[in-house]
Each structure stands twice: as C-alpha cells, then as structure tokens.
Tab-separated table of C-alpha atoms and ligand atoms in Angstrom:
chain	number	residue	atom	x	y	z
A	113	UNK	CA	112.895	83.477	111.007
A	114	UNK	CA	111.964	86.569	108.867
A	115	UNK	CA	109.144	86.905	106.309
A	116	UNK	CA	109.705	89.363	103.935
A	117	UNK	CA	106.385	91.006	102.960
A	118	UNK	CA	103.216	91.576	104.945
A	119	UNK	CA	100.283	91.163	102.241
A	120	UNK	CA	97.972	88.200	102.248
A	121	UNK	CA	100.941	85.706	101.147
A	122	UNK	CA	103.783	87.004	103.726
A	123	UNK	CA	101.155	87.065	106.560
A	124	UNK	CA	99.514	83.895	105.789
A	125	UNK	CA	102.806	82.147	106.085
A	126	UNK	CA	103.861	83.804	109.179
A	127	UNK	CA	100.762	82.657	110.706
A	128	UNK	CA	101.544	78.962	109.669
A	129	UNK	CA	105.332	79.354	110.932
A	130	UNK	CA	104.468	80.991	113.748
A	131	UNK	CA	101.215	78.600	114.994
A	132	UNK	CA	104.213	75.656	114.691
A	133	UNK	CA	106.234	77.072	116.851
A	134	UNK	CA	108.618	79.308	115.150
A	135	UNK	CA	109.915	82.462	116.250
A	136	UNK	CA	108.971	84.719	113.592
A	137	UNK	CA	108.982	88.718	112.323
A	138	UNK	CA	107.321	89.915	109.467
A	139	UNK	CA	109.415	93.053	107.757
A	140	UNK	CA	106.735	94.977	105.389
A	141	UNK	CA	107.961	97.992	103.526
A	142	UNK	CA	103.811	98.983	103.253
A	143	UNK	CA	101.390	98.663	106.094
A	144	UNK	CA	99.286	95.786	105.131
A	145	UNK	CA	96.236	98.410	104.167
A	146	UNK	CA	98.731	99.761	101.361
A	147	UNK	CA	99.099	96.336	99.876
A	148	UNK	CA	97.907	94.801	96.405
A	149	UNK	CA	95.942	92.446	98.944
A	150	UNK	CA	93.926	95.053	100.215
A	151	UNK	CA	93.197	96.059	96.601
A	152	UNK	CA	91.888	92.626	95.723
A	153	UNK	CA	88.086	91.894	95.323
A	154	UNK	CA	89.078	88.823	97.415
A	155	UNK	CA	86.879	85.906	95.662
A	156	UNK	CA	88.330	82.602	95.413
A	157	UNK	CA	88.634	81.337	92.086
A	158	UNK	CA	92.158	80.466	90.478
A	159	UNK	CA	92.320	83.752	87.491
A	160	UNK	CA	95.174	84.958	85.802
A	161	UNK	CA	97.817	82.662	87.754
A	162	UNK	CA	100.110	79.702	86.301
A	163	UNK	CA	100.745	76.244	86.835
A	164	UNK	CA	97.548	74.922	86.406
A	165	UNK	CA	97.874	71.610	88.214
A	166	UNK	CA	99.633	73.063	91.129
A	167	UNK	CA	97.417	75.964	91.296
A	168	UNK	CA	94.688	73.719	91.377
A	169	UNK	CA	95.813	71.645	94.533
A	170	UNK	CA	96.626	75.281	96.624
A	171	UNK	CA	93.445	76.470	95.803
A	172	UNK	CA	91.628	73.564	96.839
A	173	UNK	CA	93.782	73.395	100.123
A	174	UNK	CA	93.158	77.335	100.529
A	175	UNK	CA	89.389	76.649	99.606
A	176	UNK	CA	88.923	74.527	102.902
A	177	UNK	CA	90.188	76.759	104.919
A	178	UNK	CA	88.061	79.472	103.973
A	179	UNK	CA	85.120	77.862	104.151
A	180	UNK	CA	86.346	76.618	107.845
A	181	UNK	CA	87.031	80.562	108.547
A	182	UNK	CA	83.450	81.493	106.668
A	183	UNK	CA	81.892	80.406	110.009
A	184	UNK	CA	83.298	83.207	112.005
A	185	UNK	CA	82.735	86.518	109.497
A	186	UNK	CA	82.636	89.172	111.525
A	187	UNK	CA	86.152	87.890	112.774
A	188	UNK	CA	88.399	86.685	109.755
A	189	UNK	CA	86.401	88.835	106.751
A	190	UNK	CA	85.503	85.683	104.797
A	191	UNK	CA	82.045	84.655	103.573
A	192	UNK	CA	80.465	82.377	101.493
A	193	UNK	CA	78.421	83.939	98.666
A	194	UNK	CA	76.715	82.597	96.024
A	195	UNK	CA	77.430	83.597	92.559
A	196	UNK	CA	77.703	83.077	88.237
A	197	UNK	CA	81.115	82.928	86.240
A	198	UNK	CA	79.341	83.931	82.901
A	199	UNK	CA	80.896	82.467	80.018
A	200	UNK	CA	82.771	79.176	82.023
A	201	UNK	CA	82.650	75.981	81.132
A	202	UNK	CA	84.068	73.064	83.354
A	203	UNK	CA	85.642	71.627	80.473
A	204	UNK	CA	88.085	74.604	80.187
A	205	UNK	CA	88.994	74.291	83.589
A	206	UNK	CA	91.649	72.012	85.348
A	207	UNK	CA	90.662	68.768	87.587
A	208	UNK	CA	90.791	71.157	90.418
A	209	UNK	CA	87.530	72.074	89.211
A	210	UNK	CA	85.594	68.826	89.632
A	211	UNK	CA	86.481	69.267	93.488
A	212	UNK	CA	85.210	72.239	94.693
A	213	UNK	CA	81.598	71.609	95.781
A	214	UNK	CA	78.260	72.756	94.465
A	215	UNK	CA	80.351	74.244	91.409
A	216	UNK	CA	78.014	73.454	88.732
A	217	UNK	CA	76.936	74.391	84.810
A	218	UNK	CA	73.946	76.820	84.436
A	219	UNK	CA	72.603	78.858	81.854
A	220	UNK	CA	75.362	80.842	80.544
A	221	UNK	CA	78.127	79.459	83.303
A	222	UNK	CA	78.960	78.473	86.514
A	223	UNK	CA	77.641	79.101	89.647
A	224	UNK	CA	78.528	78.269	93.231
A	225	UNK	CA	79.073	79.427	96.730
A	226	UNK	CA	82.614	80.672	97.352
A	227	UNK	CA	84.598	82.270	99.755
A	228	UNK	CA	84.504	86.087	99.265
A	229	UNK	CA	87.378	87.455	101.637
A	230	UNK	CA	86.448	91.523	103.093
A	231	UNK	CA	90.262	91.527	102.298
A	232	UNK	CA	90.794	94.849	104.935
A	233	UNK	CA	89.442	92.753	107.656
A	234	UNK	CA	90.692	89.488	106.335
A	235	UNK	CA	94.633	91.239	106.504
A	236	UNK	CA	93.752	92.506	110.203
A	237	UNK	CA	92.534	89.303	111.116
A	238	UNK	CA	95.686	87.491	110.067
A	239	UNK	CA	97.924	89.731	111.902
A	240	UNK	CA	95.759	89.830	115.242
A	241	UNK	CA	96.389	85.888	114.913
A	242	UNK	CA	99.918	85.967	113.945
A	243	UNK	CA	100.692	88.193	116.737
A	244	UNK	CA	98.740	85.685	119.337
A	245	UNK	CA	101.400	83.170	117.907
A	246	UNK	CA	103.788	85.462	119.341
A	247	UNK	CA	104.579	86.383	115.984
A	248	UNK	CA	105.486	90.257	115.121
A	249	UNK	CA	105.022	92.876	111.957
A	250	UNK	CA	107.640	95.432	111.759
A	251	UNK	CA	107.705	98.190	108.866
A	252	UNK	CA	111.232	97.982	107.069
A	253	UNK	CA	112.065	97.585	103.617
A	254	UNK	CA	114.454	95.085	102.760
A	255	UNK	CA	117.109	95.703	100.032
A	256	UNK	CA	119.374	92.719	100.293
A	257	UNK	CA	117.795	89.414	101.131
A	258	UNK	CA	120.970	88.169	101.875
A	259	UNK	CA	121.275	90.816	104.332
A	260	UNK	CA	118.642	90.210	106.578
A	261	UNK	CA	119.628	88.828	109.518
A	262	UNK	CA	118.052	85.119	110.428
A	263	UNK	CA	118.450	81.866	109.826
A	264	UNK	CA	115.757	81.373	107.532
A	265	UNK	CA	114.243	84.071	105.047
A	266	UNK	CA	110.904	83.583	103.664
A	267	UNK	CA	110.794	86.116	100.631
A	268	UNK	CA	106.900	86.921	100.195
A	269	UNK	CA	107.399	90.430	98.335
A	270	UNK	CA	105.210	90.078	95.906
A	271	UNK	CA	105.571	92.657	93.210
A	272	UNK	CA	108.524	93.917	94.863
A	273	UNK	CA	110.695	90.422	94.372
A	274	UNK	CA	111.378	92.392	91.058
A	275	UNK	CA	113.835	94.197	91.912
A	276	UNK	CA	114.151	92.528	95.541
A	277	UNK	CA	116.208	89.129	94.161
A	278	UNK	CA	115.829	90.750	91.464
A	279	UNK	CA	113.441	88.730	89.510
A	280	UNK	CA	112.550	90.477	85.959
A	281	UNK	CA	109.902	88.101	85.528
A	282	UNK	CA	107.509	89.205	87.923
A	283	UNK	CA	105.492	91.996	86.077
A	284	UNK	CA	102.447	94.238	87.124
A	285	UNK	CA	99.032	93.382	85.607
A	286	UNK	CA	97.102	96.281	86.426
A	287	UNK	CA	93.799	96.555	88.077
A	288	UNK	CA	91.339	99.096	88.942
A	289	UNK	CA	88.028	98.840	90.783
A	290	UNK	CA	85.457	101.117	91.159
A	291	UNK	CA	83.452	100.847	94.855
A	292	UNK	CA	80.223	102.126	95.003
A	293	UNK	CA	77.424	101.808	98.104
A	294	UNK	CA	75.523	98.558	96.921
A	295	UNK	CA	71.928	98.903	95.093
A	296	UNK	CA	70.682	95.457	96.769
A	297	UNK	CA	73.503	92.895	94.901
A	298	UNK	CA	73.186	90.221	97.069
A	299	UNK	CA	75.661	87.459	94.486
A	300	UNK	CA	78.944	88.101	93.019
A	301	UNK	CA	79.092	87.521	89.019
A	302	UNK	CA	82.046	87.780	86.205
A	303	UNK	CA	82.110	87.665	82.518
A	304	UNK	CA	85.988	87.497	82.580
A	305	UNK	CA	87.991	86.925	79.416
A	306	UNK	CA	91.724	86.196	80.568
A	307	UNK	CA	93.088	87.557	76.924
A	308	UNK	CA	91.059	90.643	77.252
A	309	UNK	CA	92.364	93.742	79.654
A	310	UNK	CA	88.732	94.810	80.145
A	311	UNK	CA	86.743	92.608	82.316
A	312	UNK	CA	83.667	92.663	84.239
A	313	UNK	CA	82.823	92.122	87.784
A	314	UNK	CA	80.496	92.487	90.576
A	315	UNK	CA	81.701	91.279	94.085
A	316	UNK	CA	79.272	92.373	97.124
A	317	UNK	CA	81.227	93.071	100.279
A	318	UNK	CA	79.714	94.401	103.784
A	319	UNK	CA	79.178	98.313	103.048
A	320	UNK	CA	80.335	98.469	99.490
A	321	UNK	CA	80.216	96.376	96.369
A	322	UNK	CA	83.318	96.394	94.168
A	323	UNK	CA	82.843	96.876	90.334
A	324	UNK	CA	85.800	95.556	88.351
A	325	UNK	CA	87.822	95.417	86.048
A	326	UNK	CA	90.740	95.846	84.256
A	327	UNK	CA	94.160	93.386	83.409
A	328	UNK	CA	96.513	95.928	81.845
A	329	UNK	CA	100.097	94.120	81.249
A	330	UNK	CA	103.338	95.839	82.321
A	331	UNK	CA	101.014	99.377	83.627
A	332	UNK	CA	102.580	100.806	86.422
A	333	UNK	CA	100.471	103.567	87.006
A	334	UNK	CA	98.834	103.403	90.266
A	335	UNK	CA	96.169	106.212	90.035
A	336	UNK	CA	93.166	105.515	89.128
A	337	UNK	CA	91.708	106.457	85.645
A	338	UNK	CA	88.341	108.184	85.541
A	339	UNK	CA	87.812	106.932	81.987
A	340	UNK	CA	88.337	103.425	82.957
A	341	UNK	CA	86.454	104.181	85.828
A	342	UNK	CA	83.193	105.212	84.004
A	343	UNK	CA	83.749	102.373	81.420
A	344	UNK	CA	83.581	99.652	84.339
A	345	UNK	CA	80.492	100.784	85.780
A	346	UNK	CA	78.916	100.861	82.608
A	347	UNK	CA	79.721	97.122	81.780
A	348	UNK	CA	78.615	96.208	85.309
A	349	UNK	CA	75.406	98.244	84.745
A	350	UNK	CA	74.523	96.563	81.522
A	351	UNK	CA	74.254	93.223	83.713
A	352	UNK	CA	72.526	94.637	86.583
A	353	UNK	CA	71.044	98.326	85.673
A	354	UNK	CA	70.526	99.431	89.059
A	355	UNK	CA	74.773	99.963	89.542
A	356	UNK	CA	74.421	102.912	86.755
A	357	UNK	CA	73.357	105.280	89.782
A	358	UNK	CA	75.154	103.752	92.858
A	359	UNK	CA	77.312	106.471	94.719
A	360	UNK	CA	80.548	105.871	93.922
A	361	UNK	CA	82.485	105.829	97.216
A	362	UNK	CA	86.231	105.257	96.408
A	363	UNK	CA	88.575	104.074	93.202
A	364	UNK	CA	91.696	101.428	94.184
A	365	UNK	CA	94.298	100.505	91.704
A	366	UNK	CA	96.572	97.537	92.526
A	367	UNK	CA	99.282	95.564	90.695
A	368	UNK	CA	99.511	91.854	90.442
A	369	UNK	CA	102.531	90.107	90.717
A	370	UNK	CA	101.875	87.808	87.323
A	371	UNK	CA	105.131	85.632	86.849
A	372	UNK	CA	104.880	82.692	84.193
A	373	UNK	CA	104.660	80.705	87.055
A	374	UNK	CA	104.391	81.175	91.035
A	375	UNK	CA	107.922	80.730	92.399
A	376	UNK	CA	107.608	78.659	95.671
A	377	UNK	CA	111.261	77.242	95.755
A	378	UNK	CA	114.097	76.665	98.595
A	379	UNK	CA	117.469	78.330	98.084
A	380	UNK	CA	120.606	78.540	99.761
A	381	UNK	CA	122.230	81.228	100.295
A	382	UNK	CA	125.920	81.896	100.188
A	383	UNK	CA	126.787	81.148	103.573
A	384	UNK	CA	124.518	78.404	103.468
A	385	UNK	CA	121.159	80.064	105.254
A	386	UNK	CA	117.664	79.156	103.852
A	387	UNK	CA	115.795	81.387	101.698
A	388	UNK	CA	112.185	80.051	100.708
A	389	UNK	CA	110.702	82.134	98.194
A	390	UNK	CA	106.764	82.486	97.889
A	391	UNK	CA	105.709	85.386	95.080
A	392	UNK	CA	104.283	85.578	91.336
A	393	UNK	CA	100.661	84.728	92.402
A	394	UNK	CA	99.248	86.917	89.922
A	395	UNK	CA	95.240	87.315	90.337
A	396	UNK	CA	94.855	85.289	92.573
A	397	UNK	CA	96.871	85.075	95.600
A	398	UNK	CA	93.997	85.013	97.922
A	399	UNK	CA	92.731	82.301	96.380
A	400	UNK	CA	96.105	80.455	96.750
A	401	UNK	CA	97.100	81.960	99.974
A	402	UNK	CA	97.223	78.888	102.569
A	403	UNK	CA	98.465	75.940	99.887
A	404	UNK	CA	101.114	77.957	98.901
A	405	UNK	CA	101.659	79.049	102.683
A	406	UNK	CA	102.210	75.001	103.396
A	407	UNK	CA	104.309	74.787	101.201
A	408	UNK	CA	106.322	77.507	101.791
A	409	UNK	CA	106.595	76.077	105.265
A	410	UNK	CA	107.245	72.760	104.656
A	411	UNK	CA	110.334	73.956	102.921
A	412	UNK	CA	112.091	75.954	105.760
A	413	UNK	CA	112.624	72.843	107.408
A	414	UNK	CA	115.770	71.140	107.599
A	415	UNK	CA	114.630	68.381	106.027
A	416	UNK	CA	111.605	69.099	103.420
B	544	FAD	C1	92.087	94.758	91.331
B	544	FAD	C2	92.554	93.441	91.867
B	544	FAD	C3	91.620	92.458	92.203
B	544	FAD	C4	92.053	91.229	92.686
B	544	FAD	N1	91.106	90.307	93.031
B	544	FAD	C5	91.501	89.103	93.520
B	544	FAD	C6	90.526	88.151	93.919
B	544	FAD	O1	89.315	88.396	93.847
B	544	FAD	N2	90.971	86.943	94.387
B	544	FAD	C7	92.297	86.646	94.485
B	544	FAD	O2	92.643	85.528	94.897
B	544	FAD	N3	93.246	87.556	94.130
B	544	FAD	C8	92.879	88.760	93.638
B	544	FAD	N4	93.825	89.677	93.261
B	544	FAD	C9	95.240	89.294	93.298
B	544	FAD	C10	95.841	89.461	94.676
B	544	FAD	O3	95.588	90.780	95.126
B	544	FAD	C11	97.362	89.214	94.660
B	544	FAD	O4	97.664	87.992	94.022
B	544	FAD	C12	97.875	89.146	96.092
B	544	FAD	O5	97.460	90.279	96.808
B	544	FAD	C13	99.392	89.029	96.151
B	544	FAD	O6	99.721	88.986	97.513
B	544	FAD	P1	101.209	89.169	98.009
B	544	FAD	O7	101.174	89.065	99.496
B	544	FAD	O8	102.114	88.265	97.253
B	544	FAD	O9	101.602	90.650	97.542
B	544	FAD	P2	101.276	92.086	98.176
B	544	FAD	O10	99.929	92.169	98.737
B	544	FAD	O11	101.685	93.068	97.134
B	544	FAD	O12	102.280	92.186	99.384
B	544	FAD	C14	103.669	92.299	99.169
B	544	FAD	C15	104.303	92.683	100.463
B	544	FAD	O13	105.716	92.738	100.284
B	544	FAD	C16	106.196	93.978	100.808
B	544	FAD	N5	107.435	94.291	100.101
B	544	FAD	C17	107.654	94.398	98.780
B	544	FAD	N6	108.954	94.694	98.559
B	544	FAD	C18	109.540	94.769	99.774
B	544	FAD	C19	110.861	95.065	100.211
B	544	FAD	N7	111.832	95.317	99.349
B	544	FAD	N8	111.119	95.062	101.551
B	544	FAD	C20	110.119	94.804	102.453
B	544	FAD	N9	108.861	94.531	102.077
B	544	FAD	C21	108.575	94.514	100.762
B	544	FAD	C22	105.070	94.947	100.575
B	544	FAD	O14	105.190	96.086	101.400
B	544	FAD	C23	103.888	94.065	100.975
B	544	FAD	O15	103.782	94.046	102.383
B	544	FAD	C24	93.437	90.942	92.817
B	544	FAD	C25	94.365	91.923	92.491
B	544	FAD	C26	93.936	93.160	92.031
B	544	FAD	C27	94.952	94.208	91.710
C-alpha cells in the first residue's frame, strides 16, 4: 500500500494503516518540514473547511485523540491550552460544537482548552511511530497515480492533488505567520472573520508564539510579505500590547488546500486497483487529521 503525501493527513493515515497491519510506504515529494503542515499554527478548531456535519464528527474523533496524545508533550507536540475565539457564538456553529468539552460563551466569545499541536514535532512524532509500525517515508514525487505501483493508493497530496488527479478544485488560500520569541502569552486567542483575508491570531508554542494571519484566495506566492508582516503584528499588538516589541524570529507562508468540500472517496482504477483519496482540508487539516484518517482507512478495505 502507498500513501501519496507525507504532511499531517498522508502520515496520519499511514500510521493508522500501518498500526493494522498493513505494509505501507509513504512517497512525499517535500520532506515533511517543507509541508503546509509544518506551516500551520496547529490549534484544533474546524476554520475555513466544508461539510459542516462531517467536519464536525472528524474533528470530534481527531479531538479525542489529541487530548489522549496531550498527556505525553514532549513526545507527540500536542498540548492543551486554554484560550478565547473573540467574536463566536455557539449558535453559529454546527452540533459538533455542543460536544467538545468546557467550550463555553464568555464575554466577547468562546473559550476553552484545546489541543495546540507544535506541528514540527507533532510531524516527527508521527513518522518515528509510523516507522515503529514498520511503516516507511520515501522522497519521490508522484506524477501518475495510476502509475504507482501497489495494490492500494491512498492519495493524501494535499495542494498538489491539483494537478496530481488533476483536481481544479482544490485551490490555495494563502497564509502567512509572523513568529516572534513570546512576551509571556500564556493562551491562544482569534478574532477570525472567515469572509475577511485579514485575520488575527495569537497561538503560544514552546520557544515561539505564532502571530497570524492572512486567508488570501487563489495567492500562490510563497514568500513572505513584509507589509503583511508588519500589519499582523500590529493587529495582534492591539489585543495584547506587549507583541509590538517581540523579536521577530522567522516569517512562514503556507497554502491550504480549500476544496468546496474535503474529498475522502474510494475509486477504482482502470485495472481495477483501489485508490482512496483524502485532500481539500482547507484550514484545518490538523484539526481533522485522525477522523478523516479512519475513514480513509476504512475504505481501502475490500469490503468498506
Ligand atoms: C498559516 C496556516 C495556518 C494553519 N493553521 C492551522 C491550524 O491552526 N489548525 C489546523 O487544523 N489547520 C491549520 N492549517 C491548515 C493545515 O495546515 C492544512 O489543512 C494541512 O496541513 C493539510 O495537510 P495535508 O497533509 O493534506 O497537506 P500538506 O501538508 O500540504 O502535505 C501534502 C503532501 O503531499 C506531498 N505531495 C504533493 N504533491 C505530490 C506529488 N505529486 N507526489 C508526491 N507527493 C506529493 C507533499 O510533498 C506533502 O508531503 C493552517 C494552514 C496555514 C497555511
């Protein structure tokens, strides 16, 4: 079995394959540090990523396994931090929303304590555990899925399904973060308008604390923009003044894979091999990385 695509989706579902048993490979054109994943500010909340209702139930599925792999930080990357979604309101939310514990209505929005993923160690992490599962990472860039030589393909290219199946539908929303050596920010907080391609984020992570953001539709460029740059850490600063002078220690620019909806289907291919595809998860493919993972799973069996 061959997963296309080593990010947090292709290496979360060789993990599952592999832990039941399967002989798999993971083919990566990037190194997983070169990946949108490694870009992401890795907190779990469902954001800019479509159906709702399945969304919801991967989230919630992804949710407990976070918190399960919150106990060991150090090892998998993942922590539970307390934090406020300014500007949320349960009511705009899906039912996923009445599950996920301690979420609750303050002044202003929501707070709770949710999985933050260090998403450098988280990647590492998954890989060290796929590869005790006998399970390998090879860097190759596919150009045919139909090509690649096993019995089942799992297609977890993320951006690159584009022109991989090719799949016009998967588009770049870009996003740039600035990360700057953390003033004391202890608790994440957003003030996120999904219409808007300027948002604003603070995410604390061991080291570092990552400023964000931006949502720019169908942007390509991956270098990062010093005006945008300046403009995020001024709308973080005017929620917590102290970021103004932080040392800024690095920019990162990644692309989402946005699709209208995340395709997680079983195909056949010509000669009648399986091809499970698992891309399009948008902002929030952390967030959605084990559900999505089962499900991609469950449907390289004979018999889903
Ligand atoms: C600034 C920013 C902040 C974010 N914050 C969050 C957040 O807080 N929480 C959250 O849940 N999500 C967040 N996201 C979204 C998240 O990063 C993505 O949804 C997620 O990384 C997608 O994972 P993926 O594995 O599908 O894709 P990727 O990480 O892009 O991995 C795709 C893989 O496929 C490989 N590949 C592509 N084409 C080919 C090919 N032809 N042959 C071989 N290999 C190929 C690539 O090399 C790579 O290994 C954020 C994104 C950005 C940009």
């Amino acid at each position: 079995m061959i997963v296309v695509g080593g990010g947090v989706a292709g290496l979360t579902t060789a993990v599952l394959l592999a832990e039941s048993g399967r002989r798999v490979r993971v083919w990566a054109r990037e190194p997983a540090e070169r990946t949108t994943s490694a870009v992401a500010g890795g907190l779990w909340w469902p954001y800019r990523i479509e159906p709702e209702p399945l969304v919801g139930a991967w989230a919630l599925t992804s949710l407990r396994v976070y918190q399960e792999l919150a106990a060991r930080p150090e090892e998998t990357g993942v922590r539970l931090v307390d934090g406020v979604h300014h500007g949320a309101h349960l009511a705009e939310l899906g039912g996923w929303a009445g599950r996920v514990p301690g979420l609750r209505a303050v002044a202003g929005g929501l707070a709770a304590r949710l999985p933050v993923a260090d998403m450098p160690v988280h990647l590492a992490w998954l890989r060290r555990r796929l590869e005790r599962a006998a399970g390998t990472v090879e860097l190759r860039e596919v150009t045919d899925l139909a090509a690649v030589p096993a019995a089942v393909v799992v297609n977890c290219a993320g951006l690159g399904a584009r022109s991989l199946v090719p799949d016009p539908s998967v588009r770049p929303v870009r996003g740039q973060l600035v990360v700057v050596e953390n003033p004391g920010v202890t608790e994440w907080f957003t003030t996120v308008d999904d219409s808007s391609a300027a948002s604003t984020y603070v995410i604390p992570q061991p080291g570092r604390l990552l400023l964000g953001g931006t949502a720019e539709e169908d942007d390509w460029n991956l270098e990062p923009d010093p005006g945008t740059a300046a403009s995020i850490v001024a709308r973080c600063a005017s929620v917590r003044p102290e970021i103004a002078g932080a040392r800024i220690l690095a920019h990162r620019v990644g692309l989402r894979p946005a699709r209208t909806a995340v395709r997680l289907e079983r195909q056949l291919l010509p000669d009648g091999r399986v091809l499970v595809h698992n891309y399009g998860h948008g902002g929030a493919g952390v967030t959605v990385a084990w559900g999505c993972a089962r499900e991609a799973a469950r449907l390289t069996s004979p018999t889903p």
